[in-house]
Coordinates of C-alpha atoms in Angstrom, one line a residue:
M11 CA 2.3 11.2 30.2
T12 CA -1.5 10.8 29.8
T13 CA -3.8 9.4 32.5
I14 CA -7.1 8.2 31.3
T15 CA -9.7 7.2 34.1
I16 CA -11.9 4.2 33.0
S17 CA -13.7 3.8 36.2
P18 CA -13.0 5.1 39.9
K19 CA -10.8 2.0 40.6
F20 CA -9.1 1.7 37.0
Q21 CA -6.8 4.2 35.5
I22 CA -4.4 3.4 32.5
V23 CA -1.3 5.9 32.2
I24 CA 0.0 6.2 28.6
P25 CA 3.5 7.0 28.6
K26 CA 4.9 9.4 26.1
A27 CA 7.3 6.7 24.9
I28 CA 4.3 4.7 23.1
R29 CA 3.8 7.8 20.8
D30 CA 7.6 8.0 20.4
L31 CA 7.5 4.4 19.3
L32 CA 4.8 5.0 16.8
G33 CA 7.2 7.6 15.1
L34 CA 4.8 10.6 15.5
R35 CA 6.2 13.8 16.0
P36 CA 4.6 16.3 18.6
G37 CA 1.7 17.8 16.9
Q38 CA 1.6 15.5 13.9
K39 CA -1.7 13.9 15.2
L40 CA -3.4 17.0 15.7
Q41 CA -2.4 18.3 12.0
A42 CA -3.7 15.2 10.7
I43 CA -6.9 15.1 12.5
A44 CA -7.7 18.8 11.3
Y45 CA -8.2 17.6 7.7
E46 CA -7.0 21.0 6.5
D47 CA -5.2 19.6 3.4
R48 CA -7.5 16.6 2.6
D49 CA -10.7 14.9 2.9
P50 CA -11.1 11.5 4.7
A51 CA -12.0 8.5 2.5
V52 CA -14.7 7.4 5.0
L53 CA -17.0 9.6 7.1
V54 CA -18.4 7.8 10.0
V55 CA -21.4 9.2 11.6
G56 CA -21.5 8.6 15.4
A57 CA -18.7 7.9 17.5
A58 CA -19.9 5.5 20.1
Q59 CA -19.5 1.7 20.1
A60 CA -20.3 0.7 16.5
G61 CA -18.7 4.0 15.1
L62 CA -15.4 3.5 17.0
M63 CA -15.2 0.0 16.0
I64 CA -15.5 0.6 12.4
A65 CA -13.3 3.4 12.5
A66 CA -10.5 1.3 14.2
R67 CA -10.9 -1.6 11.8
L68 CA -10.7 0.7 8.6
S69 CA -7.8 2.7 10.2
M70 CA -5.9 -0.4 10.8
L71 CA -6.5 -1.3 7.2
G72 CA -5.0 2.0 6.1
V73 CA -8.1 3.8 5.3
D74 CA -8.2 7.3 6.1
T75 CA -11.3 7.7 8.5
L76 CA -12.9 10.4 10.5
A77 CA -15.6 9.8 12.9
I78 CA -17.9 12.5 13.9
D79 CA -20.4 12.7 17.1
R80 CA -22.9 15.5 18.0
E81 CA -22.1 15.2 21.7
K82 CA -19.4 17.1 23.3
R83 CA -17.3 14.3 24.5
I84 CA -16.9 10.8 23.3
G85 CA -19.0 8.5 25.5
D86 CA -21.6 11.2 26.3
S87 CA -24.3 9.2 24.5
W88 CA -23.8 6.8 27.4
R89 CA -23.0 9.1 30.3
R90 CA -26.3 11.0 29.8
R91 CA -28.5 8.0 30.5
Y92 CA -30.1 6.9 33.7
H93 CA -27.8 6.2 36.5
A94 CA -28.1 2.4 37.0
L95 CA -27.8 1.6 33.5
T96 CA -25.5 -1.2 32.4
L97 CA -24.9 -3.2 29.1
H98 CA -27.7 -5.9 29.0
N99 CA -25.4 -8.4 27.5
E100 CA -22.1 -9.9 29.0
T101 CA -18.7 -8.1 28.7
R102 CA -17.5 -11.2 26.6
V103 CA -19.5 -10.4 23.7
N104 CA -18.9 -6.7 23.6
H105 CA -15.1 -6.7 23.1
F106 CA -13.5 -4.0 20.7
P107 CA -11.2 -5.0 17.9
Y108 CA -7.6 -4.9 19.0
M109 CA -8.3 -4.1 22.6
P110 CA -10.5 -6.4 24.7
F111 CA -11.8 -5.3 27.9
P112 CA -9.8 -5.9 31.0
R113 CA -10.4 -9.3 32.5
S114 CA -11.1 -7.7 35.8
W115 CA -14.3 -6.0 34.6
P116 CA -17.9 -6.8 35.6
V117 CA -19.8 -9.2 33.6
F118 CA -22.5 -6.4 32.8
I119 CA -20.6 -3.0 32.2
P120 CA -22.1 0.0 33.9
K121 CA -22.7 2.8 31.7
D122 CA -20.1 5.5 32.7
M123 CA -17.3 2.8 32.8
L124 CA -18.2 2.0 29.1
A125 CA -18.3 5.8 28.1
N126 CA -14.8 6.1 29.6
W127 CA -13.5 3.1 27.8
F128 CA -14.9 4.7 24.5
E129 CA -12.6 7.8 25.0
F130 CA -9.7 5.6 26.0
Y131 CA -10.2 3.5 23.1
A132 CA -10.3 6.4 20.5
E133 CA -7.2 7.8 22.1
A134 CA -5.4 4.5 22.3
M135 CA -6.1 3.5 18.7
E136 CA -5.3 7.0 17.6
L137 CA -9.0 7.4 15.8
N138 CA -9.7 10.6 14.1
V139 CA -12.7 11.8 16.1
W140 CA -14.5 15.1 15.9
T141 CA -16.9 15.6 18.8
A142 CA -19.6 18.4 18.8
T143 CA -19.9 17.8 15.1
E144 CA -23.2 17.1 13.2
L145 CA -23.7 16.2 9.7
V146 CA -26.1 18.6 8.3
A147 CA -26.3 17.5 4.7
A148 CA -25.1 14.8 2.3
T149 CA -25.7 14.1 -1.3
Y150 CA -23.9 11.6 -3.6
D151 CA -22.2 12.9 -6.6
E152 CA -22.2 10.3 -9.2
A153 CA -19.7 11.8 -11.5
A154 CA -17.2 12.5 -8.7
K155 CA -18.0 9.1 -6.8
R156 CA -18.1 11.0 -3.6
W157 CA -20.3 12.3 -1.0
P158 CA -20.3 16.2 -0.7
V159 CA -21.2 16.5 3.0
I160 CA -22.0 19.7 5.3
L161 CA -20.4 19.2 8.8
K162 CA -21.6 21.8 11.6
R163 CA -19.0 22.3 14.2
A164 CA -19.5 23.3 17.8
D165 CA -18.5 27.1 17.1
G166 CA -21.3 27.2 14.4
S167 CA -18.9 27.1 11.5
E168 CA -19.8 24.5 8.7
R169 CA -17.1 22.4 6.8
I170 CA -17.8 20.9 3.5
M171 CA -16.0 17.6 2.9
H172 CA -16.0 15.0 0.1
P173 CA -15.4 11.5 1.5
R174 CA -15.8 8.3 -0.9
H175 CA -18.1 6.7 1.7
V176 CA -20.3 7.5 4.5
V177 CA -21.1 5.0 7.2
F178 CA -23.9 5.7 9.6
C179 CA -23.6 4.3 13.3
N180 CA -26.3 6.4 15.1
G181 CA -27.3 3.5 17.3
V182 CA -30.5 1.7 18.1
S183 CA -32.0 4.7 20.2
T184 CA -32.1 7.1 17.3
L185 CA -34.9 7.9 14.7
P186 CA -34.2 6.4 11.4
K187 CA -33.9 8.6 8.4
T188 CA -34.0 7.0 5.3
P189 CA -32.6 8.6 2.2
D190 CA -34.7 8.5 -1.2
L191 CA -32.4 6.5 -3.3
P192 CA -33.3 5.2 -6.8
G193 CA -33.9 1.5 -6.4
L194 CA -33.8 1.5 -2.5
A195 CA -37.4 0.1 -2.4
D196 CA -36.1 -3.1 -4.5
F197 CA -33.2 -3.6 -2.3
K198 CA -33.1 -6.9 -0.6

């Protein structure tokens, strides 16, 4: 059994039977998430609210998706902020696909509660997430119709992957880095 703490008053216990119902063998998820024998179809850069949502949607559509985040733990981008932070809009407009927030939650979700939900959501939805991983470089290979990307892992090692699509979910609090792409200035 796995216990996930959402808040001091709210814990969820996920029994082994759920994993068994999905037909997964022990270690199968770990092997799949390692991407040793393939590249994901989609690489999502940023595994907070938007990144986890798009990863869940794509995964439910059967699209092999890997989300990466530079933080050590899913939700740390929220945990590291000031103590009294809460979402500025109501819980009812922030639900995640497939798993709405519990009805007992406050109208404005505190940052740590939200960060813990991110972790729970990624686990419950069985999303492929690499933490402590940064996107170092990406270029589009027109001939192969893929993005050769270089990812830097926590141990300093680099991994080259070739996803068909790269989705940036860096959030509103990061500095934009706009690539120099032909025709970008004309795009409306």
